[in-house]
Coordinates of C-alpha atoms in Angstrom, one line a residue:
M1 CA -4.9 2.9 4.6
V2 CA -5.8 5.1 7.7
S3 CA -2.2 4.9 8.9
N4 CA -0.9 6.0 5.5
L5 CA -3.4 8.9 5.4
E6 CA -2.3 10.0 9.0
E7 CA 1.3 9.9 7.9
Q8 CA 0.6 12.0 4.8
I9 CA -1.4 14.6 6.9
A10 CA 1.3 14.8 9.5
K11 CA 3.9 15.4 6.8
F12 CA 1.6 18.0 5.2
W13 CA 1.2 20.0 8.4
R14 CA 4.9 19.9 9.1
L15 CA 5.6 21.5 5.7
E16 CA 2.8 24.1 6.3
E17 CA 4.3 25.2 9.5
I18 CA 7.3 27.6 9.9
N19 CA 9.3 26.2 12.8
F20 CA 12.0 27.9 14.9
N21 CA 13.4 25.1 17.0
V22 CA 13.6 26.1 20.6
Y23 CA 15.0 23.2 22.6
S24 CA 13.0 22.0 25.6
T25 CA 14.7 21.2 29.0
E26 CA 14.7 17.5 28.1
E27 CA 16.2 18.2 24.6
K28 CA 19.0 20.4 26.1
A29 CA 19.7 17.6 28.6
A30 CA 19.9 15.1 25.7
N31 CA 22.5 17.4 23.9
I32 CA 24.6 17.6 27.1
Y33 CA 24.4 13.8 27.5
F34 CA 25.4 13.3 23.9
E35 CA 28.4 15.5 24.2
N36 CA 29.5 13.9 27.4
T37 CA 29.1 10.3 26.3
T38 CA 29.9 10.2 22.6
K39 CA 33.4 9.0 21.8
R40 CA 35.4 7.2 19.0
A41 CA 36.1 3.5 18.6
L42 CA 39.4 2.0 17.5
D43 CA 38.1 2.1 13.9
N44 CA 37.4 5.8 14.4
R45 CA 33.7 5.4 14.1
F46 CA 31.4 7.1 16.6
I47 CA 30.2 5.3 19.7
V48 CA 27.0 6.8 21.2
S49 CA 24.8 6.0 24.2
L50 CA 21.0 5.9 24.3
P51 CA 19.6 8.9 26.2
Y52 CA 17.2 7.5 28.7
R53 CA 14.4 9.2 30.7
D54 CA 13.8 6.4 33.2
E55 CA 14.9 3.0 32.1
S56 CA 13.6 1.4 35.4
K57 CA 10.0 1.6 34.0
L58 CA 10.9 -0.9 31.2
G59 CA 9.5 -4.3 31.9
K60 CA 10.0 -7.8 30.5
S61 CA 9.7 -8.1 26.7
Y62 CA 10.9 -11.6 25.8
D63 CA 7.4 -13.2 25.6
I64 CA 6.0 -10.6 23.2
A65 CA 9.1 -10.7 21.1
L66 CA 8.8 -14.5 20.9
R67 CA 5.1 -14.4 19.9
R68 CA 5.9 -11.8 17.2
F69 CA 8.9 -13.8 15.9
L70 CA 6.8 -17.0 15.6
S71 CA 4.2 -15.1 13.7
L72 CA 6.9 -13.7 11.4
E73 CA 8.3 -17.2 10.9
R74 CA 4.9 -18.5 9.8
R75 CA 4.7 -15.8 7.2
L76 CA 8.2 -16.5 5.9
A77 CA 7.3 -20.2 5.7
V78 CA 4.7 -19.5 3.0
D79 CA 6.7 -16.8 1.1
N80 CA 10.1 -18.2 0.0
K81 CA 11.2 -15.0 -1.8
L82 CA 10.5 -12.9 1.3
K83 CA 12.3 -15.4 3.5
I84 CA 15.4 -15.4 1.3
E85 CA 15.6 -11.6 1.3
Y86 CA 14.9 -11.4 5.0
T87 CA 17.6 -13.9 5.8
T88 CA 20.1 -12.2 3.4
F89 CA 19.5 -8.9 5.2
L90 CA 20.2 -10.3 8.6
D91 CA 23.1 -12.4 7.4
E92 CA 24.7 -9.2 6.2
Y93 CA 24.0 -7.6 9.5
L94 CA 25.8 -10.4 11.2
S95 CA 28.8 -10.5 8.8
L96 CA 29.4 -6.8 9.1
G97 CA 29.4 -7.0 12.9
H98 CA 26.3 -4.9 13.2
M99 CA 24.8 -7.6 15.4
E100 CA 26.2 -10.5 17.3
I101 CA 24.9 -13.6 19.1
V102 CA 24.6 -13.3 22.8
P103 CA 26.6 -16.0 24.6
H104 CA 24.7 -18.4 26.8
E105 CA 26.5 -17.2 29.9
E106 CA 25.4 -13.6 29.2
R107 CA 21.8 -14.1 28.4
D108 CA 20.5 -13.5 31.9
V109 CA 23.4 -11.7 33.5
Y110 CA 22.1 -8.2 32.9
V111 CA 19.4 -6.8 35.2
Q112 CA 18.1 -4.6 32.4
Y113 CA 17.7 -5.8 28.8
N114 CA 15.0 -5.5 26.2
Y115 CA 13.9 -7.6 23.2
L116 CA 12.8 -5.9 19.9
P117 CA 10.3 -7.6 17.6
H118 CA 11.1 -7.1 14.0
H119 CA 9.4 -7.1 10.6
A120 CA 10.0 -6.4 6.9
V121 CA 9.5 -3.1 5.2
I122 CA 9.6 -3.3 1.4
K123 CA 10.3 -0.2 -0.7
E124 CA 9.9 -1.0 -4.4
S125 CA 11.1 2.4 -5.4
S126 CA 14.5 1.8 -3.8
T127 CA 17.4 1.5 -6.2
T128 CA 19.5 -0.5 -3.7
T129 CA 17.9 -2.6 -1.0
K130 CA 14.2 -3.3 -1.6
L131 CA 13.7 -5.0 1.8
R132 CA 14.7 -3.6 5.1
V133 CA 14.3 -5.3 8.5
V134 CA 12.9 -2.7 10.9
F135 CA 13.0 -3.2 14.7
D136 CA 10.0 -2.3 16.7
A137 CA 11.1 -0.3 19.7
A138 CA 7.5 0.9 20.2
S139 CA 6.5 -2.6 21.3
K140 CA 5.2 -2.6 24.9
S141 CA 6.9 -4.6 27.6
D142 CA 4.8 -6.3 30.3
T143 CA 4.6 -3.0 32.2
G144 CA 2.9 -1.3 29.2
V145 CA 6.1 0.7 28.6
S146 CA 8.2 0.4 25.5
L147 CA 11.9 1.1 24.8
N148 CA 10.9 4.2 22.9
D149 CA 8.8 5.4 25.9
V150 CA 11.8 5.5 28.1
L151 CA 14.1 7.2 25.6
C152 CA 14.4 10.9 24.9
K153 CA 13.8 11.5 21.2
G154 CA 16.3 14.3 21.0
P155 CA 15.9 17.6 19.1
C156 CA 16.1 18.2 15.4
I157 CA 19.6 19.6 14.9
Q158 CA 19.8 19.7 11.1
E159 CA 18.6 22.7 9.1
D160 CA 15.0 22.9 7.9
L161 CA 14.2 21.1 4.7
I162 CA 13.1 24.4 3.1
C163 CA 16.4 26.1 3.9
I164 CA 18.4 23.2 2.5
M165 CA 16.4 23.0 -0.8
T166 CA 16.4 26.8 -1.2
R167 CA 20.2 27.0 -0.7
F168 CA 20.6 24.2 -3.3
R169 CA 18.9 26.5 -5.8
T170 CA 21.6 29.2 -5.3
H171 CA 24.5 27.1 -6.5
K172 CA 25.5 27.1 -10.2
Y173 CA 27.0 23.6 -9.9
V174 CA 25.5 21.1 -7.6
I175 CA 26.1 17.6 -6.2
S176 CA 23.8 15.2 -4.3
A177 CA 24.6 11.9 -2.7
D178 CA 23.5 9.9 0.4
I179 CA 25.4 8.1 3.1
V180 CA 25.5 4.3 2.8
K181 CA 23.7 2.7 5.8
M182 CA 24.3 5.8 7.9
Y183 CA 22.7 4.5 11.2
R184 CA 24.8 1.3 11.0
Q185 CA 28.1 3.1 10.7
I186 CA 27.6 4.3 14.3
W187 CA 28.3 2.0 17.3
I188 CA 26.0 1.8 20.3
S189 CA 27.9 1.7 23.6
E190 CA 28.4 -1.8 24.9
R191 CA 26.4 -1.1 28.1
H192 CA 23.3 -0.3 26.0
R193 CA 23.4 -3.1 23.4
D194 CA 21.4 -5.5 25.4
Y195 CA 18.5 -3.1 25.2
Q196 CA 18.6 -4.0 21.5
R197 CA 18.2 -7.8 21.6
I198 CA 16.3 -9.7 18.9
L199 CA 15.3 -13.3 18.3
W200 CA 16.2 -15.0 15.1
R201 CA 16.8 -18.3 13.3
S202 CA 16.9 -18.9 9.6
D203 CA 15.9 -22.5 10.0
P204 CA 12.7 -23.5 11.9
D205 CA 14.3 -26.8 12.8
K206 CA 17.1 -25.1 14.8
P207 CA 16.9 -23.4 18.2
I208 CA 15.9 -19.8 18.4
Q209 CA 19.0 -17.6 19.0
I210 CA 19.3 -14.4 20.9
Y211 CA 21.3 -11.6 19.2
R212 CA 22.0 -8.0 20.1
L213 CA 22.3 -5.1 17.7
N214 CA 25.6 -3.2 18.0
T215 CA 24.8 -0.1 16.0
V216 CA 22.2 2.7 15.9
T217 CA 19.0 0.9 15.0
Y218 CA 16.0 1.7 12.7
G219 CA 12.9 2.0 14.7
I220 CA 14.4 3.5 17.8
I221 CA 13.0 6.9 18.5
T222 CA 16.4 8.5 19.1
A223 CA 18.1 7.0 16.1
S224 CA 17.8 10.1 13.9
Y225 CA 19.0 12.4 16.6
L226 CA 22.1 10.2 17.3
A227 CA 23.0 9.9 13.7
T228 CA 22.6 13.5 12.7
G229 CA 24.3 14.5 16.0
C230 CA 27.4 12.5 14.8
L231 CA 27.4 14.4 11.5
Q232 CA 27.2 17.8 13.3
K233 CA 29.9 16.7 15.8
L234 CA 32.2 15.6 12.9
S235 CA 31.7 18.9 11.1
T236 CA 32.7 20.8 14.2
E237 CA 35.8 18.6 14.9
M238 CA 37.2 18.9 11.4
Y239 CA 36.2 22.5 10.6
D240 CA 39.7 24.0 11.0
R241 CA 41.1 21.7 8.4
Y242 CA 38.2 21.6 6.0
P243 CA 36.0 24.7 6.6
A244 CA 34.0 24.6 3.3
A245 CA 33.3 20.9 3.5
C246 CA 32.4 21.0 7.2
R247 CA 30.1 23.9 6.5
A248 CA 28.4 21.8 3.9
I249 CA 28.2 18.8 6.2
G250 CA 26.6 21.0 8.9
Q251 CA 24.2 22.8 6.6
D252 CA 23.5 20.7 3.5
F253 CA 22.5 17.3 4.9
Y254 CA 18.9 16.4 5.4
M255 CA 19.1 13.1 7.4
D256 CA 21.5 11.1 5.2
D257 CA 20.9 13.1 2.0
L258 CA 23.5 15.6 0.8
L259 CA 22.5 18.6 -1.4
S260 CA 25.4 20.9 -1.9
G261 CA 27.3 22.9 -4.5
A262 CA 29.3 25.9 -5.4
G263 CA 29.7 28.8 -7.8
T264 CA 32.4 27.1 -9.9
K265 CA 33.2 23.6 -11.0
K266 CA 36.6 23.8 -9.3
E267 CA 35.0 24.8 -6.0
A268 CA 32.4 22.1 -6.2
I269 CA 35.0 19.4 -6.9
N270 CA 37.1 20.6 -4.0
I271 CA 34.1 20.6 -1.6
R272 CA 33.1 17.2 -2.9
D273 CA 36.5 15.7 -2.3
D274 CA 36.9 17.2 1.1
I275 CA 33.4 16.1 2.2
I276 CA 34.4 12.5 1.2
T277 CA 37.6 12.8 3.2
V278 CA 35.9 14.2 6.3
L279 CA 33.1 11.6 6.2
N280 CA 35.5 8.7 5.6
S281 CA 37.4 9.7 8.7
A282 CA 34.5 8.5 10.7
G283 CA 33.5 5.5 8.7
F284 CA 30.8 7.2 6.6
E285 CA 30.7 6.6 2.8
L286 CA 28.7 8.5 0.2
S287 CA 26.9 6.8 -2.7
K288 CA 24.3 7.5 -5.4
W289 CA 26.1 10.7 -6.6
S290 CA 24.3 13.0 -9.0
S291 CA 25.2 16.4 -10.5
N292 CA 24.1 18.9 -13.2
A293 CA 27.7 18.8 -14.4
P294 CA 29.2 15.4 -15.6
E295 CA 32.7 16.7 -14.6
L296 CA 31.7 16.6 -10.9
L297 CA 31.1 12.9 -11.2
R298 CA 34.4 11.9 -12.7
G299 CA 36.9 10.2 -10.5
L300 CA 34.4 9.0 -7.9
S301 CA 35.3 5.6 -6.6
T302 CA 32.5 3.1 -7.1
I303 CA 32.2 2.2 -3.4
D304 CA 28.9 0.4 -4.0
D305 CA 30.9 -2.2 -6.1
K306 CA 32.2 -3.4 -2.7
L307 CA 28.7 -3.7 -1.3
D308 CA 26.7 -4.9 -4.2
S309 CA 28.0 -5.6 -7.7
K310 CA 24.6 -4.7 -9.2
N311 CA 24.9 -1.1 -8.0
S312 CA 27.1 1.9 -8.9
S313 CA 28.0 4.8 -6.7
I314 CA 26.9 7.2 -9.4
D315 CA 23.2 7.6 -10.0
K316 CA 22.8 7.5 -13.8
Q317 CA 19.1 8.2 -13.9
K318 CA 18.2 11.3 -15.9
I319 CA 15.4 12.2 -13.5
K320 CA 16.1 11.7 -9.9
K321 CA 13.8 12.1 -6.9
L322 CA 15.6 14.6 -4.7
L323 CA 14.0 14.9 -1.2
G324 CA 10.6 14.3 -2.8
I325 CA 11.0 16.5 -5.8
F326 CA 11.8 15.2 -9.2
W327 CA 15.1 16.7 -10.5
N328 CA 16.1 16.4 -14.2
Q329 CA 19.9 16.4 -14.1
E330 CA 20.3 17.0 -17.9
N331 CA 18.3 20.3 -18.1
D332 CA 18.8 21.1 -14.4
S333 CA 15.1 21.6 -13.7
Y334 CA 12.4 20.5 -11.2
Q335 CA 9.4 18.6 -12.3
Y336 CA 6.2 17.4 -10.7
K337 CA 4.3 14.2 -11.1
V338 CA 0.7 13.7 -10.0
E339 CA -1.7 11.0 -10.9
K340 CA -4.4 12.0 -13.3
Y341 CA -7.6 13.0 -11.6
Q342 CA -10.2 10.1 -11.6
L343 CA -13.8 11.4 -11.9
N344 CA -15.1 8.0 -10.8
I345 CA -13.5 8.3 -7.3
R346 CA -16.1 9.5 -4.8
A347 CA -15.3 13.0 -3.6
T348 CA -15.4 13.2 0.2
K349 CA -13.6 15.3 2.8
R350 CA -11.4 12.3 3.6
N351 CA -10.4 11.9 -0.1
V352 CA -9.9 15.6 -0.6
L353 CA -7.5 15.8 2.4
A354 CA -5.7 12.7 1.2
E355 CA -5.2 14.2 -2.2
I356 CA -3.9 17.6 -0.8
A357 CA -1.6 15.9 1.7
S358 CA 0.0 13.8 -1.0
I359 CA 1.2 16.8 -2.9
F360 CA 4.8 17.4 -1.9
D361 CA 5.9 21.0 -2.5
P362 CA 8.2 22.2 0.3
L363 CA 9.3 25.2 -1.7
G364 CA 5.8 26.3 -2.6
L365 CA 6.6 26.4 -6.3
I366 CA 3.1 25.3 -7.3
N367 CA 1.2 27.3 -4.6
P368 CA -0.9 29.2 -7.1
I369 CA -2.6 25.9 -7.9
T370 CA -2.5 24.1 -4.5
V371 CA -3.8 27.0 -2.5
R372 CA -7.1 26.7 -4.4
L373 CA -7.4 23.1 -3.3
K374 CA -6.6 24.0 0.3
L375 CA -9.4 26.7 0.2
V376 CA -11.9 23.9 -0.7
M377 CA -10.7 22.0 2.3
Q378 CA -11.1 25.1 4.5
K379 CA -14.7 25.5 3.3
L380 CA -15.4 21.8 4.1
W381 CA -14.1 22.3 7.6
Q382 CA -16.2 25.5 8.1
L383 CA -19.3 23.6 7.0
S384 CA -18.5 20.7 9.4
V385 CA -18.9 18.2 6.5
D386 CA -18.4 14.6 7.8
W387 CA -15.4 12.7 6.7
D388 CA -17.2 10.3 4.3
E389 CA -20.1 12.5 3.3
P390 CA -20.3 13.5 -0.4
L391 CA -19.3 17.1 -1.1
P392 CA -22.0 19.7 -1.5
T393 CA -22.6 20.3 -5.2
D394 CA -21.0 23.8 -5.4
L395 CA -17.8 22.6 -3.6
L396 CA -17.7 19.4 -5.7
N397 CA -17.7 21.5 -8.9
E398 CA -15.0 23.8 -7.4
W399 CA -12.9 20.8 -6.3
R400 CA -13.1 19.0 -9.6
K401 CA -12.2 22.1 -11.6
N402 CA -9.1 22.9 -9.4
R403 CA -8.1 19.2 -9.2
E404 CA -8.2 18.8 -12.9
D405 CA -6.1 22.0 -13.2
L406 CA -3.5 20.3 -11.0
D407 CA -2.9 17.7 -13.8
S408 CA -1.3 20.4 -15.8
I409 CA 1.7 20.5 -13.5
N410 CA 3.0 17.3 -15.0
S411 CA 4.2 19.4 -18.0
L412 CA 5.6 22.1 -15.8
V413 CA 9.4 22.6 -15.8
I414 CA 11.0 24.9 -13.3
N415 CA 14.7 25.9 -13.4
R416 CA 16.5 24.7 -10.3
L417 CA 19.0 27.6 -10.5
I418 CA 17.9 31.0 -9.3
T419 CA 19.8 33.2 -11.8
D420 CA 18.7 36.7 -10.6
S421 CA 21.7 38.0 -8.6
S422 CA 19.7 40.4 -6.4
C423 CA 17.2 37.6 -5.6
K424 CA 20.1 35.2 -4.8
K425 CA 21.6 37.8 -2.4
R426 CA 18.3 38.2 -0.6
I427 CA 17.9 34.4 -0.2
K428 CA 21.4 34.0 1.2
K429 CA 20.8 36.8 3.6
E430 CA 17.5 35.3 4.8
L431 CA 19.2 31.9 5.2
T432 CA 21.9 33.4 7.3
N433 CA 19.3 35.2 9.4
A434 CA 17.5 31.9 9.9
D435 CA 20.7 30.2 10.9
N436 CA 21.4 32.9 13.5
L437 CA 17.9 32.7 14.9
L438 CA 18.3 28.9 15.2
L439 CA 21.5 29.3 17.1
R440 CA 20.2 32.0 19.4
G441 CA 17.0 30.1 20.1
N442 CA 19.0 27.1 21.4

């Protein structure tokens, strides 16, 4: 519960801040290292190397990985459904070549190697894979140092979420999609794969096997940087042939989510097709397509049919969650969903902050309501009210009234498209200025 609240608060403050990324010396060094070491494999996918600070500080990690695996195995033994899903996930990893067994003769050859504990993360809201195996690169070795501790995280090189979502509102015709297993389409250089060893067996009666992960891995601190760096590099390499598509790849991706569009259906279809071509050239495939115009979804190959017969590459839901905001594709509008306020929940500073932090509104569309909630929080801070102390009567009444008003946003419908031409021009100018500032700052 505390961890979840901390994550919500961190996300809340990130959205409240206006950031202009100025790269640190370490981040600049990571960029140079990425440019110098990234190459293409025979299958034309990217091969990247892990950017280390000081790998010599990394100690032994086999024993802790073994203890964690045996604990996981006991859990799987009493939950057959979880075991089947976990085994299926890792079987797919193996069949796709995303991990491989370490031969006996290589197990102790390398002076430096590292073992990653792993566990299941279940996301019930996912329309594809409910269970994902996540690898714990924050697990400490016997020196008290983890793999993540010796890696450079790398800078954020994609555009700000607010810029991406604001630009999305300026296009008359829009498309959205995401990259299938983006991290796992990128190879890790062979010399660094033994830093990504794991322990696994599907049958407790068989010996524990040592595997190594061959691709960019969930849980490693630098994974996001490496993956988005490959997208940026790809957009630069292919720009001369596909300028509009590469501009979209460089500006309209937030992690693996694409939000793009154009002023006409023909332009949007051309951009869509060229984005597919450019991404496919490096082994990336797009799925879960959505659009406010059905014509933009015609002719799309159902790539998910190759991956999972239960899924389609076209997202047929009327209302789709788009980077945290609900988008109604039929009437092309944004909607909000908040849980109805419960009077029986004790109002404390902790609960007030949790409620405020759970409201995701990166574009500030409901600021007239949420700012009043934030003012209550500000007053609680000024009064030094303890985290679990009941709110003073006057602030309790103010909080309840404003929180009940928030329930009304469930009926709010906001047009996605900004139709005012002068407003649209100002937005595009501001986005261009923001892009230029970003480039000059780094």
